[in-house]
Amino acid sequence: MGSNQENITEQTTVVIIGAGVSGLTLATFLQKSGVACVVLERRDRAYIEMRQRAGVVDARGVRMFEQWDLADKLLFGLVAQTIDYRLNGAGRIFEIVGEDGSPSRFCTQQMLVGNLMKEFIDNMAGDVRFDIADVTIHNEEGQHPKITYSDANGSHALACDYIAGCDSDRGVSRASIPDGVLTKYSHEFGYAWLAALVEAPVTSHAIMGVSDYGCVAQLPRGPHRSRYYLQCALSDGPEDWSDQRIWDEIRLRLNDKTIQNALVHDKFFVPLRSVVYAPIQYRNLFLVGDAAHLVPPTSAKGMNLALYDVDILSQAILRAVQEDDTMGLESYSDTVLTHIWNYQDFAVWITDMMHDAGDPTQRGTFRQMIARARLDNLFDSETAAHLHSEYQRGMN
Ligand code: RFL
């Protein structure tokens, strides 16, 4: 399309902004159902296929892909996800399964996104426009929405019925909603996590450990890589954390002197926060995934919450387009937010417990003793372990 065509407005049913995990999943479901859609992405394909993030698709997400007959194409490795909670080196392993006992699947976000690209673009001839800029949403009352954007060939316009804002926390979708429409609910935990991607063989389970030195987590990220997370101060930066210090702290916090140093591929710092926006729809624009809500990485669920949103939104769009029934779209925000608040409850509970039980400088020794009592209960009592499972199952 050349710049001489900038006055031509193309037509589609759904414009999806963002080709991350939620945008590509939604696009694949719509395309498979015969609903026309265009995905607009500011990065190039190679960059997106390299982006390292989540590691596990939960039981609910697995069922969703199975229902679309896509699980075998998109997800690899069938494993029941287990998580090993430790206090000063000792603890208990929990199995995390769906309410019907169905397992989650080990599949990194990177693998899932790569497979979605192959399915949507290469197999289904889906339309993703990479490297675009200046996305602007025109979503006026009583008018058909329109998206304008530019690329190397000039500026373009796309008219559509619905817009899916899958462009994460800093995208243009949420920012296009006028002031005063959305309420932002947020909670800052007061500390950060250093995230370090290391060359270390995965264990059969994820680990969440806490000791007097602070909290540490280890999550599988492919056959030979793990992501370690280490609680640190909000003000910490790379100069405070040499590779040697990372390994020393991992050994201390897991109370395991046998862990060997390995190559650290990258490290960055993530402040721990929970955020929910409400409502997550405005006229014909629907916010999805990180554009609508953030959970702290402690809960390892951001990608799975994004997949939940896609499940609800794709069904609602199909009902609207194929049956002229917009009820699902009208209740999209309420349906998703009920699920999100339940999950935020779990995320705050687990994050507080795992951090308070360690270094008491953040919230004091009283909170530390309460958190340790909770962890002991979790390890010792079937009731508390059951409560944990119920929390998890409620999310499935
Ligand atoms: P994504 O995947 O970030 O995709 C958003 C896409 O939108 C594009 N974009 C734009 N495109 C066009 N115009 C604009 N103006 C645009 N602005 C942005 C971006 O380039 C991108 O391609 O968001 P989505 O789809 O909402 O998915 C959310 C998940 O990616 C996120 O919740 C998870 O990665 C969170 N997360 C984890 N989730 C889990 O379930 N388990 C985990 O173990 C887990 N670990 C993590 C994580 C997130 C991390 N980051 C981001 C700090 C570990 C890390 C390190």
PDB file of N, CA, C and O and ligand atoms in Angstrom, residues 16-24 40-43 47-48 51-56 109 113 132-135 165-173 195 219-221 227 229 268-270 288-295 297 299-307, ligand 1:
ATOM      1  N   ILE A  16      -7.107  -5.684  15.860  1.00  0.00           N
ATOM      2  CA  ILE A  16      -6.445  -6.102  17.098  1.00  0.00           C
ATOM      3  C   ILE A  16      -5.142  -5.312  17.189  1.00  0.00           C
ATOM      4  O   ILE A  16      -4.307  -5.384  16.279  1.00  0.00           O
ATOM      5  N   ILE A  17      -4.985  -4.564  18.248  1.00  0.00           N
ATOM      6  CA  ILE A  17      -3.752  -3.784  18.405  1.00  0.00           C
ATOM      7  C   ILE A  17      -2.808  -4.564  19.320  1.00  0.00           C
ATOM      8  O   ILE A  17      -3.136  -4.786  20.496  1.00  0.00           O
ATOM      9  N   GLY A  18      -1.674  -4.997  18.781  1.00  0.00           N
ATOM     10  CA  GLY A  18      -0.701  -5.759  19.555  1.00  0.00           C
ATOM     11  C   GLY A  18      -0.661  -7.219  19.135  1.00  0.00           C
ATOM     12  O   GLY A  18      -1.687  -7.903  19.179  1.00  0.00           O
ATOM     13  N   ALA A  19       0.514  -7.696  18.712  1.00  0.00           N
ATOM     14  CA  ALA A  19       0.680  -9.105  18.325  1.00  0.00           C
ATOM     15  C   ALA A  19       1.463  -9.849  19.398  1.00  0.00           C
ATOM     16  O   ALA A  19       2.433 -10.556  19.111  1.00  0.00           O
ATOM     17  N   GLY A  20       1.044  -9.656  20.657  1.00  0.00           N
ATOM     18  CA  GLY A  20       1.598 -10.457  21.749  1.00  0.00           C
ATOM     19  C   GLY A  20       0.746 -11.704  21.903  1.00  0.00           C
ATOM     20  O   GLY A  20      -0.005 -12.086  21.000  1.00  0.00           O
ATOM     21  N   VAL A  21       0.833 -12.322  23.086  1.00  0.00           N
ATOM     22  CA  VAL A  21       0.142 -13.606  23.267  1.00  0.00           C
ATOM     23  C   VAL A  21      -1.376 -13.451  23.161  1.00  0.00           C
ATOM     24  O   VAL A  21      -2.058 -14.278  22.550  1.00  0.00           O
ATOM     25  N   SER A  22      -1.935 -12.360  23.692  1.00  0.00           N
ATOM     26  CA  SER A  22      -3.404 -12.220  23.645  1.00  0.00           C
ATOM     27  C   SER A  22      -3.854 -11.841  22.233  1.00  0.00           C
ATOM     28  O   SER A  22      -4.817 -12.408  21.713  1.00  0.00           O
ATOM     29  N   GLY A  23      -3.163 -10.898  21.589  1.00  0.00           N
ATOM     30  CA  GLY A  23      -3.566 -10.462  20.257  1.00  0.00           C
ATOM     31  C   GLY A  23      -3.524 -11.598  19.246  1.00  0.00           C
ATOM     32  O   GLY A  23      -4.450 -11.783  18.450  1.00  0.00           O
ATOM     33  N   LEU A  24      -2.454 -12.396  19.285  1.00  0.00           N
ATOM     34  CA  LEU A  24      -2.319 -13.484  18.305  1.00  0.00           C
ATOM     35  C   LEU A  24      -3.306 -14.614  18.582  1.00  0.00           C
ATOM     36  O   LEU A  24      -3.818 -15.252  17.656  1.00  0.00           O
ATOM     37  N   LEU A  40      -2.314  -5.118  14.259  1.00  0.00           N
ATOM     38  CA  LEU A  40      -1.327  -4.043  14.079  1.00  0.00           C
ATOM     39  C   LEU A  40      -0.273  -4.157  15.176  1.00  0.00           C
ATOM     40  O   LEU A  40      -0.621  -4.173  16.370  1.00  0.00           O
ATOM     41  N   GLU A  41       0.988  -4.233  14.787  1.00  0.00           N
ATOM     42  CA  GLU A  41       2.059  -4.457  15.774  1.00  0.00           C
ATOM     43  C   GLU A  41       3.215  -3.496  15.497  1.00  0.00           C
ATOM     44  O   GLU A  41       3.682  -3.386  14.363  1.00  0.00           O
ATOM     45  N   ARG A  42       3.676  -2.853  16.548  1.00  0.00           N
ATOM     46  CA  ARG A  42       4.733  -1.840  16.327  1.00  0.00           C
ATOM     47  C   ARG A  42       6.131  -2.446  16.153  1.00  0.00           C
ATOM     48  O   ARG A  42       7.024  -1.800  15.626  1.00  0.00           O
ATOM     49  N   ARG A  43       6.320  -3.702  16.611  1.00  0.00           N
ATOM     50  CA  ARG A  43       7.639  -4.348  16.484  1.00  0.00           C
ATOM     51  C   ARG A  43       7.687  -5.233  15.246  1.00  0.00           C
ATOM     52  O   ARG A  43       6.673  -5.473  14.616  1.00  0.00           O
ATOM     53  N   TYR A  47      11.607  -9.856  16.527  1.00  0.00           N
ATOM     54  CA  TYR A  47      11.695  -9.361  17.907  1.00  0.00           C
ATOM     55  C   TYR A  47      10.656 -10.077  18.786  1.00  0.00           C
ATOM     56  O   TYR A  47      10.960 -10.518  19.898  1.00  0.00           O
ATOM     57  N   ILE A  48       9.451 -10.193  18.261  1.00  0.00           N
ATOM     58  CA  ILE A  48       8.381 -10.793  19.068  1.00  0.00           C
ATOM     59  C   ILE A  48       8.662 -12.261  19.335  1.00  0.00           C
ATOM     60  O   ILE A  48       8.422 -12.767  20.426  1.00  0.00           O
ATOM     61  N   ARG A  51      11.033 -12.767  22.377  1.00  0.00           N
ATOM     62  CA  ARG A  51      10.726 -12.189  23.696  1.00  0.00           C
ATOM     63  C   ARG A  51      10.465 -13.285  24.728  1.00  0.00           C
ATOM     64  O   ARG A  51       9.541 -14.069  24.599  1.00  0.00           O
ATOM     65  N   GLN A  52      11.286 -13.342  25.793  1.00  0.00           N
ATOM     66  CA  GLN A  52      11.208 -14.374  26.829  1.00  0.00           C
ATOM     67  C   GLN A  52      10.310 -13.914  27.962  1.00  0.00           C
ATOM     68  O   GLN A  52      10.533 -12.853  28.517  1.00  0.00           O
ATOM     69  N   ARG A  53       9.318 -14.710  28.315  1.00  0.00           N
ATOM     70  CA  ARG A  53       8.477 -14.317  29.468  1.00  0.00           C
ATOM     71  C   ARG A  53       7.961 -15.523  30.233  1.00  0.00           C
ATOM     72  O   ARG A  53       8.721 -16.234  30.823  1.00  0.00           O
ATOM     73  N   ALA A  54       6.642 -15.766  30.162  1.00  0.00           N
ATOM     74  CA  ALA A  54       6.034 -16.820  30.983  1.00  0.00           C
ATOM     75  C   ALA A  54       6.482 -18.211  30.536  1.00  0.00           C
ATOM     76  O   ALA A  54       7.038 -18.378  29.454  1.00  0.00           O
ATOM     77  N   GLY A  55       6.185 -19.216  31.382  1.00  0.00           N
ATOM     78  CA  GLY A  55       6.658 -20.565  31.082  1.00  0.00           C
ATOM     79  C   GLY A  55       5.595 -21.646  31.073  1.00  0.00           C
ATOM     80  O   GLY A  55       5.849 -22.734  30.577  1.00  0.00           O
ATOM     81  N   VAL A  56       4.427 -21.373  31.628  1.00  0.00           N
ATOM     82  CA  VAL A  56       3.442 -22.454  31.765  1.00  0.00           C
ATOM     83  C   VAL A  56       2.058 -21.969  31.344  1.00  0.00           C
ATOM     84  O   VAL A  56       1.623 -20.894  31.744  1.00  0.00           O
ATOM     85  N   GLN A 109       6.079 -18.843  26.877  1.00  0.00           N
ATOM     86  CA  GLN A 109       5.308 -17.845  26.125  1.00  0.00           C
ATOM     87  C   GLN A 109       5.924 -17.638  24.746  1.00  0.00           C
ATOM     88  O   GLN A 109       5.231 -17.486  23.745  1.00  0.00           O
ATOM     89  N   VAL A 113       3.926 -18.051  21.360  1.00  0.00           N
ATOM     90  CA  VAL A 113       3.809 -16.923  20.431  1.00  0.00           C
ATOM     91  C   VAL A 113       4.373 -17.310  19.053  1.00  0.00           C
ATOM     92  O   VAL A 113       3.771 -17.024  18.020  1.00  0.00           O
ATOM     93  N   ILE A 132       4.592  -1.007  12.513  1.00  0.00           N
ATOM     94  CA  ILE A 132       3.738   0.148  12.246  1.00  0.00           C
ATOM     95  C   ILE A 132       3.880   1.156  13.405  1.00  0.00           C
ATOM     96  O   ILE A 132       4.356   0.822  14.490  1.00  0.00           O
ATOM     97  N   ALA A 133       3.486   2.384  13.154  1.00  0.00           N
ATOM     98  CA  ALA A 133       3.617   3.437  14.180  1.00  0.00           C
ATOM     99  C   ALA A 133       2.366   4.313  14.173  1.00  0.00           C
ATOM    100  O   ALA A 133       1.484   4.155  13.317  1.00  0.00           O
ATOM    101  N   ASP A 134       2.318   5.207  15.125  1.00  0.00           N
ATOM    102  CA  ASP A 134       1.268   6.244  15.188  1.00  0.00           C
ATOM    103  C   ASP A 134      -0.151   5.680  15.171  1.00  0.00           C
ATOM    104  O   ASP A 134      -1.046   6.253  14.531  1.00  0.00           O
ATOM    105  N   VAL A 135      -0.356   4.554  15.846  1.00  0.00           N
ATOM    106  CA  VAL A 135      -1.720   4.005  15.890  1.00  0.00           C
ATOM    107  C   VAL A 135      -2.622   4.980  16.646  1.00  0.00           C
ATOM    108  O   VAL A 135      -2.322   5.392  17.764  1.00  0.00           O
ATOM    109  N   GLY A 165      -7.917  -4.105  22.299  1.00  0.00           N
ATOM    110  CA  GLY A 165      -6.698  -3.463  22.780  1.00  0.00           C
ATOM    111  C   GLY A 165      -5.830  -4.494  23.467  1.00  0.00           C
ATOM    112  O   GLY A 165      -5.968  -4.741  24.662  1.00  0.00           O
ATOM    113  N   CYS A 166      -4.913  -5.118  22.696  1.00  0.00           N
ATOM    114  CA  CYS A 166      -4.035  -6.183  23.228  1.00  0.00           C
ATOM    115  C   CYS A 166      -2.610  -5.662  23.289  1.00  0.00           C
ATOM    116  O   CYS A 166      -1.659  -6.404  23.035  1.00  0.00           O
ATOM    117  N   ASP A 167      -2.442  -4.368  23.550  1.00  0.00           N
ATOM    118  CA  ASP A 167      -1.123  -3.740  23.407  1.00  0.00           C
ATOM    119  C   ASP A 167      -0.482  -3.407  24.745  1.00  0.00           C
ATOM    120  O   ASP A 167       0.319  -2.480  24.840  1.00  0.00           O
ATOM    121  N   SER A 168      -0.836  -4.178  25.769  1.00  0.00           N
ATOM    122  CA  SER A 168      -0.128  -4.167  27.039  1.00  0.00           C
ATOM    123  C   SER A 168      -0.290  -2.833  27.807  1.00  0.00           C
ATOM    124  O   SER A 168      -1.061  -1.970  27.418  1.00  0.00           O
ATOM    125  N   ASP A 169       0.475  -2.741  28.875  1.00  0.00           N
ATOM    126  CA  ASP A 169       0.284  -1.637  29.832  1.00  0.00           C
ATOM    127  C   ASP A 169       0.594  -0.260  29.255  1.00  0.00           C
ATOM    128  O   ASP A 169      -0.001   0.733  29.638  1.00  0.00           O
ATOM    129  N   ARG A 170       1.573  -0.218  28.339  1.00  0.00           N
ATOM    130  CA  ARG A 170       1.988   1.099  27.830  1.00  0.00           C
ATOM    131  C   ARG A 170       1.504   1.365  26.409  1.00  0.00           C
ATOM    132  O   ARG A 170       2.045   2.231  25.724  1.00  0.00           O
ATOM    133  N   GLY A 171       0.523   0.609  25.939  1.00  0.00           N
ATOM    134  CA  GLY A 171       0.042   0.768  24.572  1.00  0.00           C
ATOM    135  C   GLY A 171      -0.870   1.968  24.410  1.00  0.00           C
ATOM    136  O   GLY A 171      -1.075   2.762  25.351  1.00  0.00           O
ATOM    137  N   VAL A 172      -1.446   2.067  23.221  1.00  0.00           N
ATOM    138  CA  VAL A 172      -2.296   3.227  22.916  1.00  0.00           C
ATOM    139  C   VAL A 172      -3.768   2.969  23.247  1.00  0.00           C
ATOM    140  O   VAL A 172      -4.544   3.914  23.342  1.00  0.00           O
ATOM    141  N   SER A 173      -4.153   1.716  23.380  1.00  0.00           N
ATOM    142  CA  SER A 173      -5.583   1.406  23.522  1.00  0.00           C
ATOM    143  C   SER A 173      -6.168   2.024  24.789  1.00  0.00           C
ATOM    144  O   SER A 173      -7.141   2.789  24.725  1.00  0.00           O
ATOM    145  N   ALA A 195      15.039 -10.199  37.977  1.00  0.00           N
ATOM    146  CA  ALA A 195      14.753 -11.367  37.135  1.00  0.00           C
ATOM    147  C   ALA A 195      16.025 -11.720  36.377  1.00  0.00           C
ATOM    148  O   ALA A 195      16.559 -10.890  35.647  1.00  0.00           O
ATOM    149  N   LEU A 219      11.721 -20.591  37.890  1.00  0.00           N
ATOM    150  CA  LEU A 219      10.676 -21.082  36.988  1.00  0.00           C
ATOM    151  C   LEU A 219      11.321 -21.588  35.707  1.00  0.00           C
ATOM    152  O   LEU A 219      12.215 -20.929  35.155  1.00  0.00           O
ATOM    153  N   PRO A 220      10.889 -22.751  35.199  1.00  0.00           N
ATOM    154  CA  PRO A 220      11.470 -23.280  33.961  1.00  0.00           C
ATOM    155  C   PRO A 220      11.179 -22.377  32.770  1.00  0.00           C
ATOM    156  O   PRO A 220      10.078 -21.848  32.647  1.00  0.00           O
ATOM    157  N   ARG A 221      12.161 -22.221  31.898  1.00  0.00           N
ATOM    158  CA  ARG A 221      11.987 -21.370  30.709  1.00  0.00           C
ATOM    159  C   ARG A 221      12.563 -22.039  29.465  1.00  0.00           C
ATOM    160  O   ARG A 221      13.280 -21.432  28.696  1.00  0.00           O
ATOM    161  N   ARG A 227      14.405 -19.127  34.799  1.00  0.00           N
ATOM    162  CA  ARG A 227      14.364 -17.728  35.234  1.00  0.00           C
ATOM    163  C   ARG A 227      14.368 -17.749  36.765  1.00  0.00           C
ATOM    164  O   ARG A 227      13.502 -18.372  37.380  1.00  0.00           O
ATOM    165  N   TYR A 229      14.094 -15.426  40.149  1.00  0.00           N
ATOM    166  CA  TYR A 229      13.661 -14.118  40.626  1.00  0.00           C
ATOM    167  C   TYR A 229      14.166 -13.955  42.055  1.00  0.00           C
ATOM    168  O   TYR A 229      14.004 -14.867  42.879  1.00  0.00           O
ATOM    169  N   PHE A 268      17.064  -8.105  34.763  1.00  0.00           N
ATOM    170  CA  PHE A 268      16.386  -6.823  34.833  1.00  0.00           C
ATOM    171  C   PHE A 268      15.544  -6.771  36.100  1.00  0.00           C
ATOM    172  O   PHE A 268      15.393  -7.784  36.794  1.00  0.00           O
ATOM    173  N   PHE A 269      15.004  -5.595  36.391  1.00  0.00           N
ATOM    174  CA  PHE A 269      14.338  -5.379  37.677  1.00  0.00           C
ATOM    175  C   PHE A 269      12.858  -5.063  37.451  1.00  0.00           C
ATOM    176  O   PHE A 269      12.530  -4.261  36.572  1.00  0.00           O
ATOM    177  N   VAL A 270      11.987  -5.718  38.225  1.00  0.00           N
ATOM    178  CA  VAL A 270      10.546  -5.510  38.066  1.00  0.00           C
ATOM    179  C   VAL A 270       9.958  -5.094  39.417  1.00  0.00           C
ATOM    180  O   VAL A 270       9.994  -5.881  40.364  1.00  0.00           O
ATOM    181  N   VAL A 288      -7.651  -6.067  26.734  1.00  0.00           N
ATOM    182  CA  VAL A 288      -7.349  -7.487  26.942  1.00  0.00           C
ATOM    183  C   VAL A 288      -5.965  -7.618  27.578  1.00  0.00           C
ATOM    184  O   VAL A 288      -5.036  -6.896  27.193  1.00  0.00           O
ATOM    185  N   GLY A 289      -5.793  -8.542  28.510  1.00  0.00           N
ATOM    186  CA  GLY A 289      -4.476  -8.857  29.063  1.00  0.00           C
ATOM    187  C   GLY A 289      -3.871  -7.701  29.844  1.00  0.00           C
ATOM    188  O   GLY A 289      -4.563  -6.991  30.584  1.00  0.00           O
ATOM    189  N   ASP A 290      -2.561  -7.496  29.651  1.00  0.00           N
ATOM    190  CA  ASP A 290      -1.846  -6.488  30.447  1.00  0.00           C
ATOM    191  C   ASP A 290      -2.362  -5.066  30.212  1.00  0.00           C
ATOM    192  O   ASP A 290      -2.084  -4.175  31.016  1.00  0.00           O
ATOM    193  N   ALA A 291      -3.087  -4.830  29.142  1.00  0.00           N
ATOM    194  CA  ALA A 291      -3.682  -3.498  28.935  1.00  0.00           C
ATOM    195  C   ALA A 291      -4.766  -3.235  29.978  1.00  0.00           C
ATOM    196  O   ALA A 291      -5.090  -2.084  30.278  1.00  0.00           O
ATOM    197  N   ALA A 292      -5.328  -4.309  30.525  1.00  0.00           N
ATOM    198  CA  ALA A 292      -6.454  -4.181  31.462  1.00  0.00           C
ATOM    199  C   ALA A 292      -6.060  -4.423  32.910  1.00  0.00           C
ATOM    200  O   ALA A 292      -6.675  -3.882  33.832  1.00  0.00           O
ATOM    201  N   HIS A 293      -5.020  -5.243  33.134  1.00  0.00           N
ATOM    202  CA  HIS A 293      -4.679  -5.622  34.514  1.00  0.00           C
ATOM    203  C   HIS A 293      -3.263  -6.176  34.574  1.00  0.00           C
ATOM    204  O   HIS A 293      -2.782  -6.776  33.604  1.00  0.00           O
ATOM    205  N   LEU A 294      -2.605  -5.985  35.702  1.00  0.00           N
ATOM    206  CA  LEU A 294      -1.260  -6.534  35.923  1.00  0.00           C
ATOM    207  C   LEU A 294      -1.253  -7.298  37.232  1.00  0.00           C
ATOM    208  O   LEU A 294      -1.853  -6.847  38.212  1.00  0.00           O
ATOM    209  N   VAL A 295      -0.590  -8.432  37.250  1.00  0.00           N
ATOM    210  CA  VAL A 295      -0.379  -9.150  38.515  1.00  0.00           C
ATOM    211  C   VAL A 295       1.120  -9.236  38.763  1.00  0.00           C
ATOM    212  O   VAL A 295       1.902  -9.238  37.805  1.00  0.00           O
ATOM    213  N   PRO A 297       4.766 -10.824  39.290  1.00  0.00           N
ATOM    214  CA  PRO A 297       5.276 -12.065  38.728  1.00  0.00           C
ATOM    215  C   PRO A 297       5.293 -13.218  39.735  1.00  0.00           C
ATOM    216  O   PRO A 297       5.364 -14.383  39.334  1.00  0.00           O
ATOM    217  N   SER A 299       2.965 -14.486  41.166  1.00  0.00           N
ATOM    218  CA  SER A 299       1.820 -15.364  40.944  1.00  0.00           C
ATOM    219  C   SER A 299       1.924 -16.090  39.603  1.00  0.00           C
ATOM    220  O   SER A 299       1.159 -16.997  39.339  1.00  0.00           O
ATOM    221  N   ALA A 300       2.901 -15.703  38.771  1.00  0.00           N
ATOM    222  CA  ALA A 300       3.170 -16.370  37.478  1.00  0.00           C
ATOM    223  C   ALA A 300       1.893 -16.639  36.695  1.00  0.00           C
ATOM    224  O   ALA A 300       1.633 -17.765  36.272  1.00  0.00           O
ATOM    225  N   LYS A 301       1.063 -15.631  36.517  1.00  0.00           N
ATOM    226  CA  LYS A 301      -0.240 -15.888  35.911  1.00  0.00           C
ATOM    227  C   LYS A 301      -0.641 -14.855  34.859  1.00  0.00           C
ATOM    228  O   LYS A 301      -1.718 -14.962  34.270  1.00  0.00           O
ATOM    229  N   GLY A 302       0.193 -13.830  34.622  1.00  0.00           N
ATOM    230  CA  GLY A 302      -0.214 -12.747  33.717  1.00  0.00           C
ATOM    231  C   GLY A 302      -0.620 -13.251  32.344  1.00  0.00           C
ATOM    232  O   GLY A 302      -1.644 -12.837  31.790  1.00  0.00           O
ATOM    233  N   MET A 303       0.173 -14.169  31.772  1.00  0.00           N
ATOM    234  CA  MET A 303      -0.161 -14.688  30.445  1.00  0.00           C
ATOM    235  C   MET A 303      -1.475 -15.466  30.498  1.00  0.00           C
ATOM    236  O   MET A 303      -2.306 -15.364  29.592  1.00  0.00           O
ATOM    237  N   ASN A 304      -1.666 -16.203  31.568  1.00  0.00           N
ATOM    238  CA  ASN A 304      -2.874 -17.030  31.664  1.00  0.00           C
ATOM    239  C   ASN A 304      -4.123 -16.186  31.867  1.00  0.00           C
ATOM    240  O   ASN A 304      -5.197 -16.524  31.369  1.00  0.00           O
ATOM    241  N   LEU A 305      -3.984 -15.066  32.571  1.00  0.00           N
ATOM    242  CA  LEU A 305      -5.126 -14.154  32.702  1.00  0.00           C
ATOM    243  C   LEU A 305      -5.435 -13.530  31.341  1.00  0.00           C
ATOM    244  O   LEU A 305      -6.606 -13.340  30.981  1.00  0.00           O
ATOM    245  N   ALA A 306      -4.399 -13.217  30.575  1.00  0.00           N
ATOM    246  CA  ALA A 306      -4.610 -12.663  29.226  1.00  0.00           C
ATOM    247  C   ALA A 306      -5.357 -13.680  28.360  1.00  0.00           C
ATOM    248  O   ALA A 306      -6.268 -13.322  27.606  1.00  0.00           O
ATOM    249  N   LEU A 307      -5.004 -14.970  28.488  1.00  0.00           N
ATOM    250  CA  LEU A 307      -5.685 -16.007  27.701  1.00  0.00           C
ATOM    251  C   LEU A 307      -7.140 -16.145  28.132  1.00  0.00           C
ATOM    252  O   LEU A 307      -8.034 -16.403  27.314  1.00  0.00           O
TER     253      LEU A 307
HETATM  254  P1  RFL B   1       2.156  -8.593  25.425  1.00  0.00           P
HETATM  255  O1  RFL B   1       2.471 -10.054  25.314  1.00  0.00           O
HETATM  256  O2  RFL B   1       3.126  -7.709  26.090  1.00  0.00           O
HETATM  257  O3  RFL B   1       1.830  -8.059  23.966  1.00  0.00           O
HETATM  258  C1  RFL B   1       1.557  -6.698  23.728  1.00  0.00           C
HETATM  259  C2  RFL B   1       1.943  -6.402  22.285  1.00  0.00           C
HETATM  260  O4  RFL B   1       1.496  -5.082  21.940  1.00  0.00           O
HETATM  261  C3  RFL B   1       2.529  -4.427  21.201  1.00  0.00           C
HETATM  262  N1  RFL B   1       2.310  -2.981  21.304  1.00  0.00           N
HETATM  263  C4  RFL B   1       1.845  -2.226  20.273  1.00  0.00           C
HETATM  264  N2  RFL B   1       1.507  -2.538  19.012  1.00  0.00           N
HETATM  265  C5  RFL B   1       1.062  -1.530  18.214  1.00  0.00           C
HETATM  266  N3  RFL B   1       0.980  -0.239  18.627  1.00  0.00           N
HETATM  267  C6  RFL B   1       1.325   0.117  19.881  1.00  0.00           C
HETATM  268  N4  RFL B   1       1.247   1.384  20.282  1.00  0.00           N
HETATM  269  C7  RFL B   1       1.784  -0.893  20.771  1.00  0.00           C
HETATM  270  N5  RFL B   1       2.179  -0.910  22.080  1.00  0.00           N
HETATM  271  C8  RFL B   1       2.492  -2.186  22.371  1.00  0.00           C
HETATM  272  C9  RFL B   1       3.807  -4.933  21.861  1.00  0.00           C
HETATM  273  O5  RFL B   1       4.941  -4.762  21.028  1.00  0.00           O
HETATM  274  C10 RFL B   1       3.456  -6.400  22.092  1.00  0.00           C
HETATM  275  O6  RFL B   1       3.803  -7.201  20.977  1.00  0.00           O
HETATM  276  O7  RFL B   1       0.771  -8.383  26.207  1.00  0.00           O
HETATM  277  P2  RFL B   1      -0.481  -9.372  26.411  1.00  0.00           P
HETATM  278  O8  RFL B   1      -0.851  -9.988  25.106  1.00  0.00           O
HETATM  279  O9  RFL B   1      -1.458  -8.611  27.207  1.00  0.00           O
HETATM  280  O10 RFL B   1       0.081 -10.599  27.288  1.00  0.00           O
HETATM  281  C11 RFL B   1       0.421 -10.400  28.641  1.00  0.00           C
HETATM  282  C12 RFL B   1       1.608 -11.299  28.969  1.00  0.00           C
HETATM  283  O11 RFL B   1       2.636 -11.092  28.008  1.00  0.00           O
HETATM  284  C13 RFL B   1       2.124 -11.002  30.377  1.00  0.00           C
HETATM  285  O12 RFL B   1       1.056 -10.932  31.299  1.00  0.00           O
HETATM  286  C14 RFL B   1       3.068 -12.124  30.853  1.00  0.00           C
HETATM  287  O13 RFL B   1       4.249 -12.146  30.074  1.00  0.00           O
HETATM  288  C15 RFL B   1       3.393 -11.882  32.319  1.00  0.00           C
HETATM  289  N6  RFL B   1       4.446 -12.774  32.777  1.00  0.00           N
HETATM  290  C16 RFL B   1       4.156 -14.047  33.167  1.00  0.00           C
HETATM  291  N7  RFL B   1       2.900 -14.547  33.026  1.00  0.00           N
HETATM  292  C17 RFL B   1       2.618 -15.826  33.377  1.00  0.00           C
HETATM  293  O14 RFL B   1       1.467 -16.292  33.189  1.00  0.00           O
HETATM  294  N8  RFL B   1       3.573 -16.625  33.959  1.00  0.00           N
HETATM  295  C18 RFL B   1       4.862 -16.193  34.128  1.00  0.00           C
HETATM  296  O15 RFL B   1       5.691 -16.930  34.628  1.00  0.00           O
HETATM  297  C19 RFL B   1       5.193 -14.875  33.713  1.00  0.00           C
HETATM  298  N9  RFL B   1       6.450 -14.409  33.801  1.00  0.00           N
HETATM  299  C20 RFL B   1       5.761 -12.292  32.839  1.00  0.00           C
HETATM  300  C21 RFL B   1       6.755 -13.147  33.330  1.00  0.00           C
HETATM  301  C22 RFL B   1       6.097 -11.002  32.392  1.00  0.00           C
HETATM  302  C23 RFL B   1       7.404 -10.558  32.457  1.00  0.00           C
HETATM  303  N10 RFL B   1       7.725  -9.236  32.045  1.00  0.00           N
HETATM  304  C24 RFL B   1       6.927  -8.576  31.027  1.00  0.00           C
HETATM  305  C25 RFL B   1       8.296  -8.351  33.001  1.00  0.00           C
HETATM  306  C26 RFL B   1       8.062 -12.736  33.365  1.00  0.00           C
HETATM  307  C27 RFL B   1       8.403 -11.449  32.925  1.00  0.00           C
HETATM  308  C28 RFL B   1       9.850 -11.078  32.943  1.00  0.00           C
END
